Amino acid sequence: MQQIHWQDRFNIGVEVVDQAHRRLFSIVEKIMELYIEKHEDKFACVEGIKYFKAYAIRHFAEEEAYMREIGYPGYLTHKRHHDRMKRETLPALERALYASDFSTETVHRFIGVCTGWLTGHIIIEDRAITGKTVRKPLSLQDDGEEAVIREVLLYPLQEMFGQEIQFVGKFSTRDTILNAQHYEMIYGSQEGERLRFILSMDEQLLLRAAGLMFGIDFYARNEIVRFAMQEIAQHLIQGAAASFGTDPTAYQLEGDQFLTHEEYEQRFKEHEPWHSLLFSVKQECFSICVDRVSDNA
């Protein structure tokens, strides 16, 4: 497997922050090299993961100090993202690694989650510090839910793909995207509301998107791609929730899976989804469907 590489297009223009991001990516690279490429004993992985965690915590503190210094208005929300990663996500990854005796699957999960979290966090939350993600204000009353969802998704998706994405229009689940892979994520809120997100995309487009984000070539779907997608989707959903005036951490992932085409059709056998959007990247298309999930689903 090739190595994950930092890409300069993810710089936000604050050297202390960009330097830390480059370092965190390089630590993940080293873990991949030592444990997956060279198949060294788990000690190298243990030390690498400890170093990643320690450096991430140090980076969060430095970034938070910078936000306080410039009086960034989104400081508290941003800090909650850091705290959740520090207090929940990283400890859960560590527990899974030790419980599995550092199996290849859990190491892949660690790499995918950390890389996906960093990529999504940089593009959506960190760039907001410097005003680079500021868009025209939208309101539900004036623009409607679909317009808000579309605009919230469009900018970060363009950054992840590294090229322009066009919003085509409303998508019908009766339409066909050739060779589509259907990736489903179910999110739940503390109030009991559940939402289903389904990304439908040609597998080669999916792999190219992952490759552009991580600076490597993926030739087949694997656990690194899957877990990275989870984390990036979480950031997108949190960004959408914030635009709707909801606590960005209100919705948490309950489960995810790749669906067969038959399973995908079954999801919408009786009704069209709440929102269904079609996007294009050059000559290729992908869709994002958002639907409410009933308790008996």
Short mmCIF file of C-alpha atoms in Angstrom, two decimals:
data_model
loop_
_atom_site.label_atom_id
_atom_site.label_comp_id
_atom_site.label_asym_id
_atom_site.label_seq_id
_atom_site.Cartn_x
_atom_site.Cartn_y
_atom_site.Cartn_z
CA MET A 1 0.00 0.00 0.00
CA GLN A 2 1.27 3.49 -0.84
CA GLN A 3 1.75 6.08 1.84
CA ILE A 4 -0.69 8.79 2.89
CA HIS A 5 0.80 12.20 2.13
CA TRP A 6 0.05 15.68 3.35
CA GLN A 7 -1.15 18.00 0.59
CA ASP A 8 -0.38 21.70 0.63
CA ARG A 9 -3.87 22.53 -0.62
CA PHE A 10 -5.05 21.73 2.92
CA ASN A 11 -2.97 24.56 4.43
CA ILE A 12 -5.09 27.20 6.15
CA GLY A 13 -2.39 29.87 6.15
CA VAL A 14 -1.50 29.83 9.86
CA GLU A 15 1.98 28.34 10.11
CA VAL A 16 1.76 26.93 13.65
CA VAL A 17 -1.47 25.14 12.69
CA ASP A 18 -0.31 23.96 9.27
CA GLN A 19 2.97 22.67 10.71
CA ALA A 20 1.07 20.61 13.28
CA HIS A 21 -1.25 19.18 10.64
CA ARG A 22 1.73 18.16 8.50
CA ARG A 23 3.30 16.50 11.52
CA LEU A 24 0.15 14.56 12.40
CA PHE A 25 -0.10 13.26 8.84
CA SER A 26 3.56 12.24 8.93
CA ILE A 27 2.96 10.24 12.13
CA VAL A 28 0.12 8.35 10.43
CA GLU A 29 2.44 7.72 7.46
CA LYS A 30 5.04 6.24 9.81
CA ILE A 31 2.51 3.94 11.46
CA MET A 32 1.49 2.66 8.02
CA GLU A 33 5.10 2.17 6.98
CA LEU A 34 6.23 0.31 10.10
CA TYR A 35 3.20 -1.83 10.84
CA ILE A 36 1.50 -2.44 7.50
CA GLU A 37 4.30 -2.15 4.94
CA LYS A 38 7.21 -3.60 6.91
CA HIS A 39 5.14 -5.85 9.21
CA GLU A 40 7.20 -4.96 12.25
CA ASP A 41 6.04 -5.99 15.70
CA LYS A 42 3.24 -4.11 17.38
CA PHE A 43 5.65 -2.14 19.60
CA ALA A 44 6.29 0.28 16.73
CA CYS A 45 2.55 0.76 16.30
CA VAL A 46 2.01 1.25 20.04
CA GLU A 47 4.67 3.94 20.22
CA GLY A 48 3.43 5.63 17.05
CA ILE A 49 -0.14 5.78 18.34
CA LYS A 50 0.99 7.14 21.71
CA TYR A 51 2.97 9.83 19.89
CA PHE A 52 0.03 10.69 17.64
CA LYS A 53 -2.27 11.09 20.64
CA ALA A 54 0.21 13.21 22.60
CA TYR A 55 0.98 15.43 19.62
CA ALA A 56 -2.73 15.83 18.74
CA ILE A 57 -3.51 16.98 22.31
CA ARG A 58 -0.61 19.45 22.16
CA HIS A 59 -1.83 20.73 18.79
CA PHE A 60 -5.38 21.20 20.07
CA ALA A 61 -4.07 23.33 22.94
CA GLU A 62 -1.96 25.48 20.57
CA GLU A 63 -4.83 25.91 18.12
CA GLU A 64 -7.23 26.84 20.92
CA ALA A 65 -4.73 29.41 22.22
CA TYR A 66 -4.52 30.91 18.73
CA MET A 67 -8.33 31.12 18.48
CA ARG A 68 -8.53 32.88 21.85
CA GLU A 69 -5.78 35.29 20.81
CA ILE A 70 -7.62 36.41 17.68
CA GLY A 71 -11.03 36.38 19.38
CA TYR A 72 -12.47 33.74 17.07
CA PRO A 73 -16.27 33.69 17.66
CA GLY A 74 -16.60 29.96 16.96
CA TYR A 75 -14.08 29.02 19.65
CA LEU A 76 -16.38 27.08 21.98
CA THR A 77 -17.93 25.00 19.22
CA HIS A 78 -14.51 24.29 17.73
CA LYS A 79 -13.15 23.30 21.14
CA ARG A 80 -15.99 20.78 21.53
CA HIS A 81 -14.75 19.02 18.38
CA HIS A 82 -11.26 18.82 19.90
CA ASP A 83 -12.59 17.60 23.25
CA ARG A 84 -14.66 14.84 21.65
CA MET A 85 -11.68 13.62 19.63
CA LYS A 86 -9.41 13.77 22.70
CA ARG A 87 -11.78 12.29 25.30
CA GLU A 88 -13.89 9.86 23.27
CA THR A 89 -12.62 9.00 19.78
CA LEU A 90 -8.92 8.45 20.48
CA PRO A 91 -9.50 6.47 23.72
CA ALA A 92 -12.06 4.26 21.91
CA LEU A 93 -9.57 3.58 19.12
CA GLU A 94 -6.90 2.68 21.68
CA ARG A 95 -9.24 0.28 23.48
CA ALA A 96 -10.09 -1.46 20.20
CA LEU A 97 -6.41 -1.78 19.28
CA TYR A 98 -5.43 -3.37 22.59
CA ALA A 99 -8.51 -5.61 22.68
CA SER A 100 -7.64 -7.00 19.23
CA ASP A 101 -3.90 -7.22 19.99
CA PHE A 102 -3.32 -4.64 17.25
CA SER A 103 -4.98 -6.56 14.42
CA THR A 104 -4.55 -5.24 10.88
CA GLU A 105 -8.25 -4.32 10.79
CA THR A 106 -8.08 -2.13 13.89
CA VAL A 107 -4.85 -0.49 12.72
CA HIS A 108 -6.60 0.28 9.42
CA ARG A 109 -9.46 1.72 11.44
CA PHE A 110 -7.10 3.94 13.43
CA ILE A 111 -5.47 5.21 10.23
CA GLY A 112 -8.80 5.78 8.47
CA VAL A 113 -10.48 7.53 11.41
CA CYS A 114 -7.52 9.79 12.20
CA THR A 115 -6.86 10.74 8.59
CA GLY A 116 -10.55 11.25 7.83
CA TRP A 117 -11.06 13.27 11.01
CA LEU A 118 -8.07 15.49 10.25
CA THR A 119 -9.12 16.05 6.64
CA GLY A 120 -12.73 16.89 7.51
CA HIS A 121 -11.73 19.02 10.49
CA ILE A 122 -9.21 21.05 8.48
CA ILE A 123 -11.55 21.67 5.56
CA ILE A 124 -14.65 22.53 7.58
CA GLU A 125 -13.69 23.71 11.07
CA ASP A 126 -10.08 24.90 10.79
CA ARG A 127 -10.54 26.90 7.60
CA ALA A 128 -13.42 28.73 9.25
CA ILE A 129 -10.89 30.21 11.70
CA THR A 130 -9.33 32.22 8.88
CA GLY A 131 -12.65 32.98 7.20
CA LYS A 132 -11.94 30.75 4.21
CA THR A 133 -15.21 28.84 4.49
CA VAL A 134 -17.45 31.88 4.85
CA ARG A 135 -20.38 31.66 2.44
CA LYS A 136 -23.45 33.72 1.72
CA PRO A 137 -25.76 33.47 4.76
CA LEU A 138 -28.73 31.21 4.15
CA SER A 139 -31.95 30.90 6.06
CA LEU A 140 -34.53 28.13 6.14
CA GLN A 141 -37.32 30.65 5.76
CA ASP A 142 -35.91 32.39 2.68
CA ASP A 143 -33.97 29.63 0.95
CA GLY A 144 -35.56 26.38 2.12
CA GLU A 145 -34.04 23.25 3.64
CA GLU A 146 -32.73 21.85 0.36
CA ALA A 147 -30.83 25.02 -0.54
CA VAL A 148 -29.21 25.11 2.89
CA ILE A 149 -28.19 21.45 2.69
CA ARG A 150 -26.85 21.90 -0.83
CA GLU A 151 -24.72 24.92 0.03
CA VAL A 152 -23.42 23.40 3.27
CA LEU A 153 -22.25 20.31 1.36
CA LEU A 154 -20.95 21.88 -1.85
CA TYR A 155 -17.88 23.77 -0.61
CA PRO A 156 -16.31 21.01 1.54
CA LEU A 157 -17.01 18.40 -1.15
CA GLN A 158 -15.17 20.54 -3.69
CA GLU A 159 -12.23 20.84 -1.34
CA MET A 160 -12.15 17.09 -0.79
CA PHE A 161 -12.36 16.26 -4.48
CA GLY A 162 -9.81 18.92 -5.32
CA GLN A 163 -11.90 20.13 -8.26
CA GLU A 164 -15.14 21.92 -9.05
CA ILE A 165 -18.41 20.17 -8.28
CA GLN A 166 -21.69 21.24 -9.82
CA PHE A 167 -25.09 20.87 -8.21
CA VAL A 168 -27.27 19.33 -10.94
CA GLY A 169 -30.64 19.26 -9.19
CA LYS A 170 -33.07 17.00 -7.44
CA PHE A 171 -32.31 13.29 -7.78
CA SER A 172 -34.89 10.53 -8.03
CA THR A 173 -33.95 7.17 -6.56
CA ARG A 174 -35.62 5.64 -9.63
CA ASP A 175 -32.78 7.12 -11.71
CA THR A 176 -29.58 5.16 -12.19
CA ILE A 177 -25.96 6.02 -11.51
CA LEU A 178 -23.86 3.49 -13.42
CA ASN A 179 -21.77 1.09 -11.30
CA ALA A 180 -22.87 2.91 -8.15
CA GLN A 181 -21.66 1.93 -4.71
CA HIS A 182 -24.25 2.80 -2.07
CA TYR A 183 -22.87 3.77 1.34
CA GLU A 184 -25.43 4.15 4.13
CA MET A 185 -24.96 5.90 7.48
CA ILE A 186 -27.59 6.08 10.22
CA TYR A 187 -27.34 8.95 12.70
CA GLY A 188 -29.31 9.42 15.91
CA SER A 189 -29.92 12.39 18.19
CA GLN A 190 -30.45 12.50 21.94
CA GLU A 191 -34.06 13.46 21.24
CA GLY A 192 -34.58 10.16 19.43
CA GLU A 193 -34.64 11.48 15.86
CA ARG A 194 -32.80 9.28 13.36
CA LEU A 195 -31.54 10.24 9.93
CA ARG A 196 -30.32 8.09 7.05
CA PHE A 197 -27.65 9.37 4.66
CA ILE A 198 -26.88 7.42 1.51
CA LEU A 199 -24.02 8.35 -0.80
CA SER A 200 -24.32 6.73 -4.24
CA MET A 201 -21.19 6.98 -6.34
CA ASP A 202 -19.34 5.01 -8.99
CA GLU A 203 -16.65 2.98 -7.21
CA GLN A 204 -13.83 4.41 -9.31
CA LEU A 205 -14.99 7.95 -8.56
CA LEU A 206 -15.13 7.04 -4.86
CA LEU A 207 -11.59 5.66 -4.95
CA ARG A 208 -10.31 8.69 -6.88
CA ALA A 209 -11.92 11.00 -4.33
CA ALA A 210 -10.25 9.09 -1.49
CA GLY A 211 -6.95 9.19 -3.36
CA LEU A 212 -7.17 12.94 -3.87
CA MET A 213 -7.85 13.47 -0.18
CA PHE A 214 -5.00 11.27 1.03
CA GLY A 215 -2.47 11.74 -1.75
CA ILE A 216 -2.32 8.03 -2.65
CA ASP A 217 -3.92 5.68 -5.16
CA PHE A 218 -6.61 3.31 -3.93
CA TYR A 219 -7.25 0.38 -6.27
CA ALA A 220 -9.97 -1.25 -4.18
CA ARG A 221 -12.32 -0.23 -1.40
CA ASN A 222 -10.85 -1.04 2.01
CA GLU A 223 -11.31 -0.32 5.70
CA ILE A 224 -9.15 2.80 5.57
CA VAL A 225 -11.48 4.31 2.94
CA ARG A 226 -14.57 3.26 4.88
CA PHE A 227 -13.54 4.69 8.24
CA ALA A 228 -12.21 7.87 6.64
CA MET A 229 -15.58 8.33 4.93
CA GLN A 230 -17.32 7.97 8.28
CA GLU A 231 -15.30 10.78 9.81
CA ILE A 232 -15.63 13.11 6.84
CA ALA A 233 -19.38 12.49 6.73
CA GLN A 234 -19.58 13.30 10.44
CA HIS A 235 -18.00 16.70 9.84
CA LEU A 236 -20.34 17.41 6.92
CA ILE A 237 -23.38 16.48 9.00
CA GLN A 238 -22.20 18.56 11.94
CA GLY A 239 -21.73 21.51 9.57
CA ALA A 240 -25.25 21.04 8.23
CA ALA A 241 -26.66 20.77 11.76
CA ALA A 242 -24.98 24.04 12.74
CA SER A 243 -26.54 25.75 9.70
CA PHE A 244 -29.95 24.58 10.88
CA GLY A 245 -29.31 26.06 14.34
CA THR A 246 -28.75 22.64 15.90
CA ASP A 247 -25.93 21.61 18.23
CA PRO A 248 -23.24 20.29 15.84
CA THR A 249 -22.62 17.28 18.08
CA ALA A 250 -26.31 16.42 18.40
CA TYR A 251 -26.25 13.64 15.81
CA GLN A 252 -23.94 10.67 16.31
CA LEU A 253 -23.27 7.70 14.05
CA GLU A 254 -25.23 4.58 15.00
CA GLY A 255 -24.17 2.34 12.14
CA ASP A 256 -22.94 2.25 8.56
CA GLN A 257 -22.70 -0.23 5.71
CA PHE A 258 -22.33 -0.60 1.98
CA LEU A 259 -25.64 -1.61 0.41
CA THR A 260 -26.32 -3.84 -2.56
CA HIS A 261 -28.39 -2.22 -5.27
CA GLU A 262 -31.35 -4.34 -4.18
CA GLU A 263 -31.00 -3.14 -0.58
CA TYR A 264 -30.76 0.44 -1.79
CA GLU A 265 -33.96 0.09 -3.81
CA GLN A 266 -35.71 -1.48 -0.83
CA ARG A 267 -34.91 1.57 1.33
CA PHE A 268 -37.03 3.75 -0.96
CA LYS A 269 -39.57 1.23 -2.21
CA GLU A 270 -42.52 3.05 -0.67
CA HIS A 271 -41.40 6.67 -0.76
CA GLU A 272 -38.80 9.07 -2.09
CA PRO A 273 -36.28 10.35 0.48
CA TRP A 274 -36.77 13.59 2.39
CA HIS A 275 -33.99 15.23 0.34
CA SER A 276 -32.13 13.81 -2.67
CA LEU A 277 -29.44 15.83 -4.41
CA LEU A 278 -27.48 15.09 -7.58
CA PHE A 279 -23.95 16.45 -8.12
CA SER A 280 -21.51 16.16 -11.03
CA VAL A 281 -17.71 16.00 -11.16
CA LYS A 282 -16.73 16.59 -14.79
CA GLN A 283 -18.66 13.87 -16.66
CA GLU A 284 -19.50 11.74 -13.62
CA CYS A 285 -22.35 12.05 -11.14
CA PHE A 286 -23.07 11.10 -7.55
CA SER A 287 -26.07 11.54 -5.29
CA ILE A 288 -26.69 12.18 -1.62
CA CYS A 289 -30.02 11.14 -0.13
CA VAL A 290 -31.19 12.24 3.31
CA ASP A 291 -34.18 10.54 4.89
CA ARG A 292 -35.85 10.29 8.26
CA VAL A 293 -35.79 6.82 9.78
CA SER A 294 -38.78 5.43 11.65
CA ASP A 295 -38.32 3.52 14.91
CA ASN A 296 -39.15 0.20 13.25
CA ALA A 297 -36.75 0.64 10.33
#
